[in-house]
Coordinates of C-alpha atoms in Angstrom, one line a residue:
M772 CA 66.6 192.7 103.4
N773 CA 65.7 189.4 101.8
K774 CA 68.6 187.0 101.2
L775 CA 69.7 183.7 99.9
I776 CA 71.9 181.5 102.0
I777 CA 73.9 178.8 100.2
T778 CA 74.7 176.1 102.7
N779 CA 76.0 172.5 102.8
D780 CA 74.0 171.7 106.0
F781 CA 70.4 172.8 106.2
Q782 CA 69.9 171.6 109.8
K783 CA 72.9 173.6 111.2
A784 CA 71.9 176.7 109.2
I785 CA 68.3 176.4 110.4
E786 CA 69.5 176.1 114.0
E787 CA 71.7 179.2 113.6
I788 CA 69.4 181.5 111.7
P789 CA 66.9 183.3 113.8
H790 CA 63.4 183.0 112.3
N791 CA 59.7 183.2 113.2
E792 CA 58.4 180.8 110.6
L793 CA 60.0 177.9 108.8
F794 CA 59.0 176.2 105.5
L795 CA 61.3 173.2 105.2
R796 CA 60.5 171.0 102.1
D797 CA 62.2 168.5 99.9
E798 CA 60.7 170.4 97.0
L799 CA 59.1 173.8 97.2
K800 CA 55.8 173.6 95.3
M801 CA 53.0 176.0 94.4
E802 CA 50.9 175.1 97.5
D803 CA 53.9 175.8 99.7
V804 CA 54.2 179.3 98.2
Q805 CA 50.5 179.9 98.9
D806 CA 51.1 179.0 102.5
I807 CA 54.1 181.3 102.6
K808 CA 52.1 184.2 101.2
R809 CA 49.3 183.6 103.7
T810 CA 51.9 183.6 106.5
A811 CA 53.6 186.7 105.2
Y812 CA 50.4 188.8 104.9
I813 CA 49.4 188.4 108.5
A814 CA 50.0 191.9 109.9
E815 CA 53.0 192.2 112.2
K816 CA 54.1 195.2 114.3
N817 CA 57.6 193.7 114.7
K818 CA 59.9 192.3 112.1
K819 CA 59.1 188.7 111.2
I820 CA 61.6 186.4 109.4
I821 CA 60.3 183.6 107.2
L822 CA 62.9 181.0 106.4
I823 CA 62.3 178.9 103.3
A824 CA 64.5 175.8 102.9
A825 CA 64.2 173.3 100.1
K826 CA 66.4 170.8 98.3
K827 CA 64.6 171.6 95.1
Y828 CA 62.6 174.6 93.9
N829 CA 59.8 174.0 91.4
I830 CA 60.0 176.5 88.6
Y831 CA 56.3 177.4 88.9
A832 CA 56.7 177.9 92.7
Q833 CA 59.8 180.1 92.1
N834 CA 57.8 182.3 89.7
A835 CA 55.0 182.6 92.3
L836 CA 57.5 183.4 95.0
L837 CA 59.1 186.1 92.9
K838 CA 56.3 188.7 93.4
I839 CA 56.3 188.5 97.2
L840 CA 60.1 188.7 97.2
E841 CA 59.9 191.9 95.0
E842 CA 57.3 193.5 97.2
S843 CA 57.6 192.0 100.6
P844 CA 54.9 192.9 103.1
K845 CA 55.8 195.4 105.8
N846 CA 58.1 194.0 108.6
I847 CA 58.6 190.7 106.7
E848 CA 62.0 189.4 105.8
F849 CA 62.6 186.3 103.7
I850 CA 65.6 184.0 103.9
V851 CA 65.9 181.3 101.3
L852 CA 68.2 178.4 101.9
A853 CA 69.6 176.3 99.0
S854 CA 72.5 174.0 98.5
S855 CA 73.4 175.8 95.2
K856 CA 72.4 179.1 93.7
H857 CA 72.0 177.2 90.4
L858 CA 68.7 175.8 91.8
L859 CA 67.1 179.2 91.5
L860 CA 66.0 181.3 88.6
D861 CA 68.1 184.4 87.8
T862 CA 65.1 186.6 88.5
I863 CA 65.0 185.2 92.1
L864 CA 68.7 185.6 92.5
S865 CA 68.6 189.2 91.4
R866 CA 66.2 190.0 94.3
L867 CA 68.2 188.4 97.1
A868 CA 71.5 189.3 98.8
L869 CA 73.8 186.3 98.6
E870 CA 75.5 184.7 101.6
K871 CA 77.4 181.4 102.0
R872 CA 77.6 179.2 105.1
T873 CA 79.8 176.2 104.8
Y874 CA 80.0 173.8 107.7
E875 CA 82.6 171.2 108.4
S876 CA 81.2 167.9 107.4
Q877 CA 81.4 165.0 109.8
K878 CA 84.1 162.6 108.5
A879 CA 82.8 159.1 108.1
D880 CA 85.1 156.6 109.8
I881 CA 85.1 153.8 107.3
K882 CA 87.0 150.7 108.0
I883 CA 87.9 149.2 104.7
D884 CA 88.8 145.8 106.4
N885 CA 85.2 145.2 107.4
I886 CA 82.8 146.9 105.1
T887 CA 79.4 145.3 105.4
N888 CA 76.2 145.7 103.3
E889 CA 74.6 147.4 106.4
K890 CA 77.5 150.0 106.6
I891 CA 77.2 150.7 102.9
L892 CA 73.4 151.1 103.2
E893 CA 73.8 153.4 106.3
L894 CA 76.2 155.6 104.4
L895 CA 74.0 155.8 101.3
Q896 CA 71.0 156.7 103.4
K897 CA 72.7 159.8 104.7
D898 CA 71.9 162.8 102.5
L899 CA 75.5 163.4 101.5
E900 CA 76.4 166.1 99.0
K901 CA 79.1 165.7 96.3
E902 CA 81.7 167.5 98.4
E903 CA 81.0 165.3 101.4
I904 CA 81.4 162.1 99.3
L905 CA 84.7 163.5 97.8
A906 CA 85.9 164.2 101.3
I907 CA 85.1 160.6 102.3
L908 CA 87.0 159.2 99.3
K909 CA 89.9 161.5 100.0
E910 CA 90.0 160.3 103.6
L911 CA 90.0 156.7 102.3
L912 CA 92.9 157.5 100.1
K913 CA 94.9 158.2 103.3
K914 CA 94.3 154.7 104.6
D915 CA 96.7 151.8 104.1
L916 CA 95.5 150.5 100.8
N917 CA 96.8 148.1 98.2
E918 CA 97.5 149.2 94.6
E919 CA 94.1 147.9 93.3
Q920 CA 92.2 149.7 96.1
L921 CA 94.0 152.9 95.4
K922 CA 93.2 152.7 91.7
I923 CA 89.5 152.1 92.5
L924 CA 89.4 155.2 94.8
N925 CA 91.3 157.4 92.3
D926 CA 88.8 156.4 89.6
A927 CA 85.9 157.2 91.9
V928 CA 87.3 160.6 92.7
M929 CA 87.7 161.3 88.9
M930 CA 84.1 160.1 88.3
I931 CA 82.7 162.4 90.9
E932 CA 84.7 165.3 89.6
L933 CA 83.2 164.5 86.1
N934 CA 79.7 164.9 87.7
I935 CA 78.7 161.3 87.7
D936 CA 76.1 160.7 90.3
P937 CA 78.0 160.8 93.6
K938 CA 75.8 158.3 95.4
A939 CA 76.2 155.8 92.6
V940 CA 79.9 156.3 92.6
L941 CA 80.0 155.9 96.4
S942 CA 78.0 152.6 96.3
L943 CA 80.2 151.3 93.5
I944 CA 83.4 152.1 95.4
M945 CA 82.1 150.6 98.7
L946 CA 80.9 147.4 97.0
S947 CA 84.2 147.2 95.1
L948 CA 86.2 147.5 98.2
K949 CA 84.0 145.0 100.0
V950 CA 84.5 142.4 97.2
K951 CA 88.3 143.0 97.3
Q952 CA 88.5 142.0 100.9

């Protein structure tokens, strides 16, 4: 049975999910779907699992993928990984069983006393999701902060909950805390 797995950590999910073929992309495009189709139509005696993982799914690629999901070749199972079901068309969602896999995010140990530009850059280079950034901010709220730092962090949490770009908010908060040192 073909399925969609919603996950907050692609690497851990890929390590856990048994598969024979992996298509890992930043954005799934038409040429990727052509490669997936070629791989799927290679005759197999035994079950073969094709894992498709992308941060973004091009709408044209999704439409091309739809046919093979509807009529999968014999012994072929597709597993699609995404960070949100909202990245996929309703027609794709209706053909896949839904499963969620949430992994504990590694807590960033941020020392407010000595935030450097390098530490900020290192944090921003990680591919953190909204929930992970919220977790970092909530951990910072537990630290021994002055009133102004608390206000900055509370404002940042509200901005993220209002769907303002989480990385922009994180960079703003880190730089604000750095300036207040």
